Amino acid sequence: MSLRGSHLFRQASMSAQGNRSAASLRLVLLVVGWILALYSRSAHADPIFYPGEEIAAQDLVESMNDQPPGPSWFEQWYHMTAATKQRQANWMTPLVTTTARLEQRIRYDVYDETKGNGNKEYNFGSGKGVSLIVTPTDEFTFSLPNYIDEPGVPSATGFQGEVLQLRHRLMASPENQKNYVFSVQLAALTPTGLIPDKQNHWVWTPMILFGKGWGNFTFMINLGTQWADGDNQQLSAPIIWNAAFEYRFGYLTPCVELNSQPSVTRFLAFGSPGLFVTPELLIGRFPMTEELRYYFGIGYQIALDHATIESKYANALIAKFHILF
């Protein structure tokens, strides 16, 4: 190839990359704008917790403050969180798909991943941790220490950054009524990881969360995007979606999930790489005390195409443990 031809080829390649980046940015701005619009509307309207009754969030705060003298602030806050949870459905939370419900819990997940070349990678924590209901419509989560271990590869082993997450519930209805929950969420991964072979950046993930139940059957879906302040080719995705289908039999809840996280260069919802199916079993909730309950889940995540196996992993055994309070 001549020097001029090589120069024109590089210009065309850079132009194509620029077009992809511009398209990615437009998509991100569109999704974020949609979430902000929904949030803005919810701030000017009373959230409908269940049909026939509209209750503003401040009403629950005022009811907490109207408690008779005697109870401590902690007891008042705990009464508020109990009332908040009663105004939504009570489904089980899948392994990967994010629930739209507000939860108060300690959660710990472990992934045993098998890569395409047969190597193992273990993820202890998986960005999960402590979730607290901080207002009648908001939940804040901070992750427990998240450790990645790839045996024999020191450059890929170490602690990841902290995950911070804010979820705002827009609307909800208990299971004995309309049986749905609709929320928006923003998660951030901090650039405080200690894995030598990975660049650490702020990674932002806004999402829309929805779930609907019919008796013991529940359907949940997530839709969002992901963007970083650097290394977007590795850390970002224009579309992230998850879907879960579960059916509860007493203490047993079998569930099947579809999980997709394509790379930044893929725009189709079902494009590769990044598509998994996850059959699983959720077991519980079992009482520990009058206020505390626990449950756990185990599942097997399977990559559905060769590109996913090459870029991510072939399969993963996933286990999680919850303490609810």
PDB file of N, CA and C in Angstrom, residues 78-168:
ATOM      1  N   TYR A  78     -36.732   2.637  61.608  1.00  0.00           N
ATOM      2  CA  TYR A  78     -37.039   1.245  61.302  1.00  0.00           C
ATOM      3  C   TYR A  78     -38.525   1.066  61.007  1.00  0.00           C
ATOM      4  N   HIS A  79     -39.397   1.794  61.721  1.00  0.00           N
ATOM      5  CA  HIS A  79     -40.829   1.748  61.411  1.00  0.00           C
ATOM      6  C   HIS A  79     -41.089   2.286  60.005  1.00  0.00           C
ATOM      7  N   MET A  80     -40.370   3.347  59.629  1.00  0.00           N
ATOM      8  CA  MET A  80     -40.525   3.910  58.281  1.00  0.00           C
ATOM      9  C   MET A  80     -40.127   2.888  57.217  1.00  0.00           C
ATOM     10  N   THR A  81     -38.996   2.187  57.423  1.00  0.00           N
ATOM     11  CA  THR A  81     -38.565   1.213  56.428  1.00  0.00           C
ATOM     12  C   THR A  81     -39.548   0.053  56.325  1.00  0.00           C
ATOM     13  N   ALA A  82     -40.138  -0.368  57.451  1.00  0.00           N
ATOM     14  CA  ALA A  82     -41.128  -1.450  57.422  1.00  0.00           C
ATOM     15  C   ALA A  82     -42.354  -1.031  56.628  1.00  0.00           C
ATOM     16  N   ALA A  83     -42.827   0.213  56.840  1.00  0.00           N
ATOM     17  CA  ALA A  83     -43.986   0.706  56.086  1.00  0.00           C
ATOM     18  C   ALA A  83     -43.665   0.807  54.601  1.00  0.00           C
ATOM     19  N   THR A  84     -42.443   1.214  54.270  1.00  0.00           N
ATOM     20  CA  THR A  84     -42.027   1.328  52.868  1.00  0.00           C
ATOM     21  C   THR A  84     -42.058  -0.031  52.181  1.00  0.00           C
ATOM     22  N   LYS A  85     -41.526  -1.069  52.851  1.00  0.00           N
ATOM     23  CA  LYS A  85     -41.495  -2.399  52.251  1.00  0.00           C
ATOM     24  C   LYS A  85     -42.881  -2.996  52.075  1.00  0.00           C
ATOM     25  N   GLN A  86     -43.822  -2.617  52.932  1.00  0.00           N
ATOM     26  CA  GLN A  86     -45.186  -3.134  52.808  1.00  0.00           C
ATOM     27  C   GLN A  86     -45.913  -2.570  51.594  1.00  0.00           C
ATOM     28  N   ARG A  87     -45.408  -1.492  51.033  1.00  0.00           N
ATOM     29  CA  ARG A  87     -46.072  -0.848  49.906  1.00  0.00           C
ATOM     30  C   ARG A  87     -45.510  -1.295  48.560  1.00  0.00           C
ATOM     31  N   GLN A  88     -44.895  -2.475  48.530  1.00  0.00           N
ATOM     32  CA  GLN A  88     -44.355  -3.006  47.282  1.00  0.00           C
ATOM     33  C   GLN A  88     -44.491  -4.525  47.286  1.00  0.00           C
ATOM     34  N   ALA A  89     -44.250  -5.123  46.142  1.00  0.00           N
ATOM     35  CA  ALA A  89     -44.266  -6.586  46.043  1.00  0.00           C
ATOM     36  C   ALA A  89     -43.093  -7.182  46.825  1.00  0.00           C
ATOM     37  N   ASN A  90     -43.166  -8.486  47.086  1.00  0.00           N
ATOM     38  CA  ASN A  90     -42.194  -9.141  47.959  1.00  0.00           C
ATOM     39  C   ASN A  90     -41.494 -10.292  47.244  1.00  0.00           C
ATOM     40  N   TRP A  91     -41.118 -10.085  45.976  1.00  0.00           N
ATOM     41  CA  TRP A  91     -40.500 -11.150  45.192  1.00  0.00           C
ATOM     42  C   TRP A  91     -39.096 -11.466  45.698  1.00  0.00           C
ATOM     43  N   MET A  92     -38.600 -12.622  45.250  1.00  0.00           N
ATOM     44  CA  MET A  92     -37.213 -12.980  45.500  1.00  0.00           C
ATOM     45  C   MET A  92     -36.309 -12.251  44.497  1.00  0.00           C
ATOM     46  N   THR A  93     -35.080 -11.953  44.911  1.00  0.00           N
ATOM     47  CA  THR A  93     -34.127 -11.256  44.050  1.00  0.00           C
ATOM     48  C   THR A  93     -33.275 -12.264  43.292  1.00  0.00           C
ATOM     49  N   PRO A  94     -33.242 -12.212  41.959  1.00  0.00           N
ATOM     50  CA  PRO A  94     -32.419 -13.154  41.177  1.00  0.00           C
ATOM     51  C   PRO A  94     -30.925 -12.947  41.413  1.00  0.00           C
ATOM     52  N   LEU A  95     -30.130 -13.843  40.822  1.00  0.00           N
ATOM     53  CA  LEU A  95     -28.682 -13.785  40.998  1.00  0.00           C
ATOM     54  C   LEU A  95     -28.055 -12.596  40.277  1.00  0.00           C
ATOM     55  N   VAL A  96     -28.496 -12.318  39.052  1.00  0.00           N
ATOM     56  CA  VAL A  96     -27.855 -11.290  38.229  1.00  0.00           C
ATOM     57  C   VAL A  96     -28.791 -10.108  37.987  1.00  0.00           C
ATOM     58  N   THR A  97     -30.009 -10.367  37.557  1.00  0.00           N
ATOM     59  CA  THR A  97     -30.972  -9.298  37.282  1.00  0.00           C
ATOM     60  C   THR A  97     -31.241  -8.489  38.547  1.00  0.00           C
ATOM     61  N   THR A  98     -31.217  -7.173  38.433  1.00  0.00           N
ATOM     62  CA  THR A  98     -31.424  -6.291  39.579  1.00  0.00           C
ATOM     63  C   THR A  98     -32.907  -6.112  39.838  1.00  0.00           C
ATOM     64  N   THR A  99     -33.321  -6.289  41.081  1.00  0.00           N
ATOM     65  CA  THR A  99     -34.721  -6.093  41.434  1.00  0.00           C
ATOM     66  C   THR A  99     -35.065  -4.610  41.470  1.00  0.00           C
ATOM     67  N   ALA A 100     -36.307  -4.285  41.157  1.00  0.00           N
ATOM     68  CA  ALA A 100     -36.773  -2.904  41.254  1.00  0.00           C
ATOM     69  C   ALA A 100     -37.223  -2.555  42.666  1.00  0.00           C
ATOM     70  N   ARG A 101     -37.323  -3.552  43.538  1.00  0.00           N
ATOM     71  CA  ARG A 101     -37.782  -3.333  44.897  1.00  0.00           C
ATOM     72  C   ARG A 101     -36.732  -2.573  45.714  1.00  0.00           C
ATOM     73  N   LEU A 102     -37.195  -1.904  46.781  1.00  0.00           N
ATOM     74  CA  LEU A 102     -36.284  -1.362  47.775  1.00  0.00           C
ATOM     75  C   LEU A 102     -36.012  -2.458  48.797  1.00  0.00           C
ATOM     76  N   GLU A 103     -34.737  -2.692  49.089  1.00  0.00           N
ATOM     77  CA  GLU A 103     -34.374  -3.776  50.004  1.00  0.00           C
ATOM     78  C   GLU A 103     -33.453  -3.257  51.100  1.00  0.00           C
ATOM     79  N   GLN A 104     -33.531  -3.937  52.226  1.00  0.00           N
ATOM     80  CA  GLN A 104     -32.645  -3.651  53.341  1.00  0.00           C
ATOM     81  C   GLN A 104     -31.959  -4.975  53.686  1.00  0.00           C
ATOM     82  N   ARG A 105     -30.660  -5.066  53.364  1.00  0.00           N
ATOM     83  CA  ARG A 105     -30.049  -6.379  53.390  1.00  0.00           C
ATOM     84  C   ARG A 105     -28.529  -6.260  53.463  1.00  0.00           C
ATOM     85  N   ILE A 106     -27.914  -7.402  53.785  1.00  0.00           N
ATOM     86  CA  ILE A 106     -26.494  -7.631  53.581  1.00  0.00           C
ATOM     87  C   ILE A 106     -26.397  -8.782  52.584  1.00  0.00           C
ATOM     88  N   ARG A 107     -25.697  -8.575  51.477  1.00  0.00           N
ATOM     89  CA  ARG A 107     -25.628  -9.583  50.423  1.00  0.00           C
ATOM     90  C   ARG A 107     -24.180  -9.830  50.034  1.00  0.00           C
ATOM     91  N   TYR A 108     -23.868 -11.117  49.819  1.00  0.00           N
ATOM     92  CA  TYR A 108     -22.523 -11.483  49.376  1.00  0.00           C
ATOM     93  C   TYR A 108     -22.633 -12.536  48.289  1.00  0.00           C
ATOM     94  N   ASP A 109     -21.973 -12.296  47.141  1.00  0.00           N
ATOM     95  CA  ASP A 109     -22.008 -13.208  45.996  1.00  0.00           C
ATOM     96  C   ASP A 109     -20.602 -13.741  45.721  1.00  0.00           C
ATOM     97  N   VAL A 110     -20.539 -14.948  45.162  1.00  0.00           N
ATOM     98  CA  VAL A 110     -19.277 -15.542  44.731  1.00  0.00           C
ATOM     99  C   VAL A 110     -19.468 -16.131  43.338  1.00  0.00           C
ATOM    100  N   TYR A 111     -18.562 -15.805  42.415  1.00  0.00           N
ATOM    101  CA  TYR A 111     -18.567 -16.346  41.054  1.00  0.00           C
ATOM    102  C   TYR A 111     -17.349 -17.255  40.876  1.00  0.00           C
ATOM    103  N   ASP A 112     -17.582 -18.465  40.382  1.00  0.00           N
ATOM    104  CA  ASP A 112     -16.517 -19.386  39.979  1.00  0.00           C
ATOM    105  C   ASP A 112     -16.585 -19.486  38.457  1.00  0.00           C
ATOM    106  N   GLU A 113     -15.749 -18.690  37.760  1.00  0.00           N
ATOM    107  CA  GLU A 113     -15.831 -18.561  36.315  1.00  0.00           C
ATOM    108  C   GLU A 113     -14.808 -19.465  35.627  1.00  0.00           C
ATOM    109  N   THR A 114     -15.230 -20.069  34.525  1.00  0.00           N
ATOM    110  CA  THR A 114     -14.326 -20.863  33.691  1.00  0.00           C
ATOM    111  C   THR A 114     -14.179 -20.161  32.353  1.00  0.00           C
ATOM    112  N   LYS A 115     -12.961 -19.786  32.005  1.00  0.00           N
ATOM    113  CA  LYS A 115     -12.723 -19.055  30.762  1.00  0.00           C
ATOM    114  C   LYS A 115     -12.648 -20.017  29.576  1.00  0.00           C
ATOM    115  N   GLY A 116     -12.600 -19.444  28.395  1.00  0.00           N
ATOM    116  CA  GLY A 116     -12.578 -20.255  27.189  1.00  0.00           C
ATOM    117  C   GLY A 116     -11.359 -21.146  27.080  1.00  0.00           C
ATOM    118  N   ASN A 117     -10.235 -20.719  27.682  1.00  0.00           N
ATOM    119  CA  ASN A 117      -9.013 -21.528  27.642  1.00  0.00           C
ATOM    120  C   ASN A 117      -8.920 -22.511  28.802  1.00  0.00           C
ATOM    121  N   GLY A 118      -9.977 -22.591  29.616  1.00  0.00           N
ATOM    122  CA  GLY A 118      -9.999 -23.513  30.744  1.00  0.00           C
ATOM    123  C   GLY A 118      -9.510 -22.934  32.044  1.00  0.00           C
ATOM    124  N   ASN A 119      -8.923 -21.721  32.021  1.00  0.00           N
ATOM    125  CA  ASN A 119      -8.453 -21.095  33.255  1.00  0.00           C
ATOM    126  C   ASN A 119      -9.628 -20.677  34.133  1.00  0.00           C
ATOM    127  N   LYS A 120      -9.362 -20.588  35.435  1.00  0.00           N
ATOM    128  CA  LYS A 120     -10.386 -20.190  36.395  1.00  0.00           C
ATOM    129  C   LYS A 120     -10.202 -18.730  36.805  1.00  0.00           C
ATOM    130  N   GLU A 121     -11.319 -18.089  37.141  1.00  0.00           N
ATOM    131  CA  GLU A 121     -11.283 -16.773  37.776  1.00  0.00           C
ATOM    132  C   GLU A 121     -12.369 -16.751  38.837  1.00  0.00           C
ATOM    133  N   TYR A 122     -12.009 -16.302  40.042  1.00  0.00           N
ATOM    134  CA  TYR A 122     -12.957 -16.264  41.155  1.00  0.00           C
ATOM    135  C   TYR A 122     -13.243 -14.812  41.518  1.00  0.00           C
ATOM    136  N   ASN A 123     -14.530 -14.510  41.662  1.00  0.00           N
ATOM    137  CA  ASN A 123     -14.968 -13.167  42.014  1.00  0.00           C
ATOM    138  C   ASN A 123     -15.665 -13.245  43.369  1.00  0.00           C
ATOM    139  N   PHE A 124     -15.013 -12.700  44.395  1.00  0.00           N
ATOM    140  CA  PHE A 124     -15.568 -12.725  45.747  1.00  0.00           C
ATOM    141  C   PHE A 124     -16.190 -11.366  46.067  1.00  0.00           C
ATOM    142  N   GLY A 125     -17.505 -11.336  46.150  1.00  0.00           N
ATOM    143  CA  GLY A 125     -18.219 -10.092  46.441  1.00  0.00           C
ATOM    144  C   GLY A 125     -19.073  -9.623  45.289  1.00  0.00           C
ATOM    145  N   SER A 126     -18.493  -9.590  44.094  1.00  0.00           N
ATOM    146  CA  SER A 126     -19.211  -9.222  42.870  1.00  0.00           C
ATOM    147  C   SER A 126     -19.942  -7.892  42.986  1.00  0.00           C
ATOM    148  N   GLY A 127     -19.372  -6.955  43.722  1.00  0.00           N
ATOM    149  CA  GLY A 127     -19.954  -5.620  43.812  1.00  0.00           C
ATOM    150  C   GLY A 127     -21.164  -5.514  44.708  1.00  0.00           C
ATOM    151  N   LYS A 128     -21.520  -6.587  45.424  1.00  0.00           N
ATOM    152  CA  LYS A 128     -22.688  -6.566  46.318  1.00  0.00           C
ATOM    153  C   LYS A 128     -22.238  -6.192  47.724  1.00  0.00           C
ATOM    154  N   GLY A 129     -23.217  -5.821  48.581  1.00  0.00           N
ATOM    155  CA  GLY A 129     -22.844  -5.404  49.933  1.00  0.00           C
ATOM    156  C   GLY A 129     -24.047  -5.086  50.788  1.00  0.00           C
ATOM    157  N   VAL A 130     -24.044  -3.887  51.391  1.00  0.00           N
ATOM    158  CA  VAL A 130     -25.056  -3.482  52.361  1.00  0.00           C
ATOM    159  C   VAL A 130     -26.007  -2.489  51.694  1.00  0.00           C
ATOM    160  N   SER A 131     -27.309  -2.787  51.744  1.00  0.00           N
ATOM    161  CA  SER A 131     -28.346  -1.911  51.187  1.00  0.00           C
ATOM    162  C   SER A 131     -29.202  -1.383  52.334  1.00  0.00           C
ATOM    163  N   LEU A 132     -29.460  -0.069  52.326  1.00  0.00           N
ATOM    164  CA  LEU A 132     -30.261   0.580  53.365  1.00  0.00           C
ATOM    165  C   LEU A 132     -31.343   1.427  52.722  1.00  0.00           C
ATOM    166  N   ILE A 133     -32.553   1.365  53.253  1.00  0.00           N
ATOM    167  CA  ILE A 133     -33.631   2.260  52.832  1.00  0.00           C
ATOM    168  C   ILE A 133     -33.434   3.566  53.589  1.00  0.00           C
ATOM    169  N   VAL A 134     -33.090   4.631  52.875  1.00  0.00           N
ATOM    170  CA  VAL A 134     -32.723   5.895  53.518  1.00  0.00           C
ATOM    171  C   VAL A 134     -33.864   6.901  53.530  1.00  0.00           C
ATOM    172  N   THR A 135     -34.821   6.754  52.611  1.00  0.00           N
ATOM    173  CA  THR A 135     -36.056   7.546  52.619  1.00  0.00           C
ATOM    174  C   THR A 135     -37.181   6.609  52.201  1.00  0.00           C
ATOM    175  N   PRO A 136     -38.436   7.031  52.287  1.00  0.00           N
ATOM    176  CA  PRO A 136     -39.535   6.142  51.894  1.00  0.00           C
ATOM    177  C   PRO A 136     -39.496   5.693  50.440  1.00  0.00           C
ATOM    178  N   THR A 137     -38.689   6.326  49.585  1.00  0.00           N
ATOM    179  CA  THR A 137     -38.626   5.913  48.179  1.00  0.00           C
ATOM    180  C   THR A 137     -37.206   5.718  47.671  1.00  0.00           C
ATOM    181  N   ASP A 138     -36.207   5.688  48.563  1.00  0.00           N
ATOM    182  CA  ASP A 138     -34.818   5.612  48.121  1.00  0.00           C
ATOM    183  C   ASP A 138     -34.033   4.571  48.913  1.00  0.00           C
ATOM    184  N   GLU A 139     -33.146   3.889  48.185  1.00  0.00           N
ATOM    185  CA  GLU A 139     -32.246   2.902  48.785  1.00  0.00           C
ATOM    186  C   GLU A 139     -30.811   3.233  48.380  1.00  0.00           C
ATOM    187  N   PHE A 140     -29.898   3.135  49.345  1.00  0.00           N
ATOM    188  CA  PHE A 140     -28.476   3.364  49.067  1.00  0.00           C
ATOM    189  C   PHE A 140     -27.713   2.087  49.378  1.00  0.00           C
ATOM    190  N   THR A 141     -26.785   1.715  48.481  1.00  0.00           N
ATOM    191  CA  THR A 141     -25.994   0.496  48.642  1.00  0.00           C
ATOM    192  C   THR A 141     -24.513   0.819  48.517  1.00  0.00           C
ATOM    193  N   PHE A 142     -23.710   0.239  49.395  1.00  0.00           N
ATOM    194  CA  PHE A 142     -22.258   0.289  49.242  1.00  0.00           C
ATOM    195  C   PHE A 142     -21.737  -1.139  49.313  1.00  0.00           C
ATOM    196  N   SER A 143     -20.779  -1.454  48.465  1.00  0.00           N
ATOM    197  CA  SER A 143     -20.330  -2.834  48.342  1.00  0.00           C
ATOM    198  C   SER A 143     -19.348  -3.198  49.448  1.00  0.00           C
ATOM    199  N   LEU A 144     -19.325  -4.492  49.767  1.00  0.00           N
ATOM    200  CA  LEU A 144     -18.277  -5.051  50.608  1.00  0.00           C
ATOM    201  C   LEU A 144     -17.012  -5.215  49.760  1.00  0.00           C
ATOM    202  N   PRO A 145     -15.838  -5.390  50.372  1.00  0.00           N
ATOM    203  CA  PRO A 145     -14.613  -5.551  49.573  1.00  0.00           C
ATOM    204  C   PRO A 145     -14.763  -6.644  48.521  1.00  0.00           C
ATOM    205  N   ASN A 146     -14.437  -6.292  47.276  1.00  0.00           N
ATOM    206  CA  ASN A 146     -14.625  -7.172  46.124  1.00  0.00           C
ATOM    207  C   ASN A 146     -13.244  -7.630  45.629  1.00  0.00           C
ATOM    208  N   TYR A 147     -12.975  -8.943  45.705  1.00  0.00           N
ATOM    209  CA  TYR A 147     -11.658  -9.470  45.373  1.00  0.00           C
ATOM    210  C   TYR A 147     -11.737 -10.397  44.169  1.00  0.00           C
ATOM    211  N   ILE A 148     -10.882 -10.159  43.190  1.00  0.00           N
ATOM    212  CA  ILE A 148     -10.786 -10.997  41.993  1.00  0.00           C
ATOM    213  C   ILE A 148      -9.513 -11.838  42.086  1.00  0.00           C
ATOM    214  N   ASP A 149      -9.647 -13.154  41.873  1.00  0.00           N
ATOM    215  CA  ASP A 149      -8.485 -14.041  41.937  1.00  0.00           C
ATOM    216  C   ASP A 149      -8.448 -14.914  40.692  1.00  0.00           C
ATOM    217  N   GLU A 150      -7.385 -14.736  39.887  1.00  0.00           N
ATOM    218  CA  GLU A 150      -7.139 -15.613  38.754  1.00  0.00           C
ATOM    219  C   GLU A 150      -5.861 -16.393  39.066  1.00  0.00           C
ATOM    220  N   PRO A 151      -6.004 -17.645  39.520  1.00  0.00           N
ATOM    221  CA  PRO A 151      -4.830 -18.412  39.959  1.00  0.00           C
ATOM    222  C   PRO A 151      -3.732 -18.448  38.907  1.00  0.00           C
ATOM    223  N   GLY A 152      -2.510 -18.161  39.339  1.00  0.00           N
ATOM    224  CA  GLY A 152      -1.362 -18.186  38.442  1.00  0.00           C
ATOM    225  C   GLY A 152      -1.169 -16.933  37.622  1.00  0.00           C
ATOM    226  N   VAL A 153      -2.061 -15.938  37.790  1.00  0.00           N
ATOM    227  CA  VAL A 153      -1.943 -14.685  37.022  1.00  0.00           C
ATOM    228  C   VAL A 153      -1.975 -13.515  38.009  1.00  0.00           C
ATOM    229  N   PRO A 154      -0.849 -13.179  38.632  1.00  0.00           N
ATOM    230  CA  PRO A 154      -0.831 -12.095  39.628  1.00  0.00           C
ATOM    231  C   PRO A 154      -1.303 -10.757  39.067  1.00  0.00           C
ATOM    232  N   SER A 155      -1.070 -10.509  37.781  1.00  0.00           N
ATOM    233  CA  SER A 155      -1.448  -9.216  37.203  1.00  0.00           C
ATOM    234  C   SER A 155      -2.958  -9.049  37.086  1.00  0.00           C
ATOM    235  N   ALA A 156      -3.731 -10.138  37.221  1.00  0.00           N
ATOM    236  CA  ALA A 156      -5.191 -10.071  37.133  1.00  0.00           C
ATOM    237  C   ALA A 156      -5.855 -10.336  38.476  1.00  0.00           C
ATOM    238  N   THR A 157      -5.069 -10.279  39.556  1.00  0.00           N
ATOM    239  CA  THR A 157      -5.572 -10.603  40.885  1.00  0.00           C
ATOM    240  C   THR A 157      -5.458  -9.385  41.792  1.00  0.00           C
ATOM    241  N   GLY A 158      -6.540  -9.131  42.553  1.00  0.00           N
ATOM    242  CA  GLY A 158      -6.514  -8.011  43.481  1.00  0.00           C
ATOM    243  C   GLY A 158      -7.909  -7.512  43.789  1.00  0.00           C
ATOM    244  N   PHE A 159      -7.967  -6.419  44.552  1.00  0.00           N
ATOM    245  CA  PHE A 159      -9.244  -5.830  44.942  1.00  0.00           C
ATOM    246  C   PHE A 159      -9.751  -4.892  43.851  1.00  0.00           C
ATOM    247  N   GLN A 160     -11.068  -4.956  43.585  1.00  0.00           N
ATOM    248  CA  GLN A 160     -11.700  -3.992  42.689  1.00  0.00           C
ATOM    249  C   GLN A 160     -12.129  -2.766  43.483  1.00  0.00           C
ATOM    250  N   GLY A 161     -12.583  -1.742  42.754  1.00  0.00           N
ATOM    251  CA  GLY A 161     -13.052  -0.530  43.403  1.00  0.00           C
ATOM    252  C   GLY A 161     -14.370  -0.737  44.128  1.00  0.00           C
ATOM    253  N   GLU A 162     -14.786   0.292  44.866  1.00  0.00           N
ATOM    254  CA  GLU A 162     -16.044   0.272  45.598  1.00  0.00           C
ATOM    255  C   GLU A 162     -17.201   0.536  44.648  1.00  0.00           C
ATOM    256  N   VAL A 163     -18.324  -0.162  44.851  1.00  0.00           N
ATOM    257  CA  VAL A 163     -19.544   0.090  44.089  1.00  0.00           C
ATOM    258  C   VAL A 163     -20.512   0.864  44.977  1.00  0.00           C
ATOM    259  N   LEU A 164     -20.946   2.030  44.503  1.00  0.00           N
ATOM    260  CA  LEU A 164     -21.936   2.856  45.195  1.00  0.00           C
ATOM    261  C   LEU A 164     -23.180   2.923  44.326  1.00  0.00           C
ATOM    262  N   GLN A 165     -24.349   2.813  44.955  1.00  0.00           N
ATOM    263  CA  GLN A 165     -25.571   2.673  44.158  1.00  0.00           C
ATOM    264  C   GLN A 165     -26.736   3.384  44.845  1.00  0.00           C
ATOM    265  N   LEU A 166     -27.490   4.156  44.074  1.00  0.00           N
ATOM    266  CA  LEU A 166     -28.703   4.819  44.572  1.00  0.00           C
ATOM    267  C   LEU A 166     -29.885   4.379  43.717  1.00  0.00           C
ATOM    268  N   ARG A 167     -30.917   3.861  44.357  1.00  0.00           N
ATOM    269  CA  ARG A 167     -32.129   3.419  43.659  1.00  0.00           C
ATOM    270  C   ARG A 167     -33.315   4.250  44.134  1.00  0.00           C
ATOM    271  N   HIS A 168     -34.085   4.773  43.191  1.00  0.00           N
ATOM    272  CA  HIS A 168     -35.275   5.561  43.506  1.00  0.00           C
ATOM    273  C   HIS A 168     -36.511   4.831  42.981  1.00  0.00           C
TER     274      HIS A 168
END
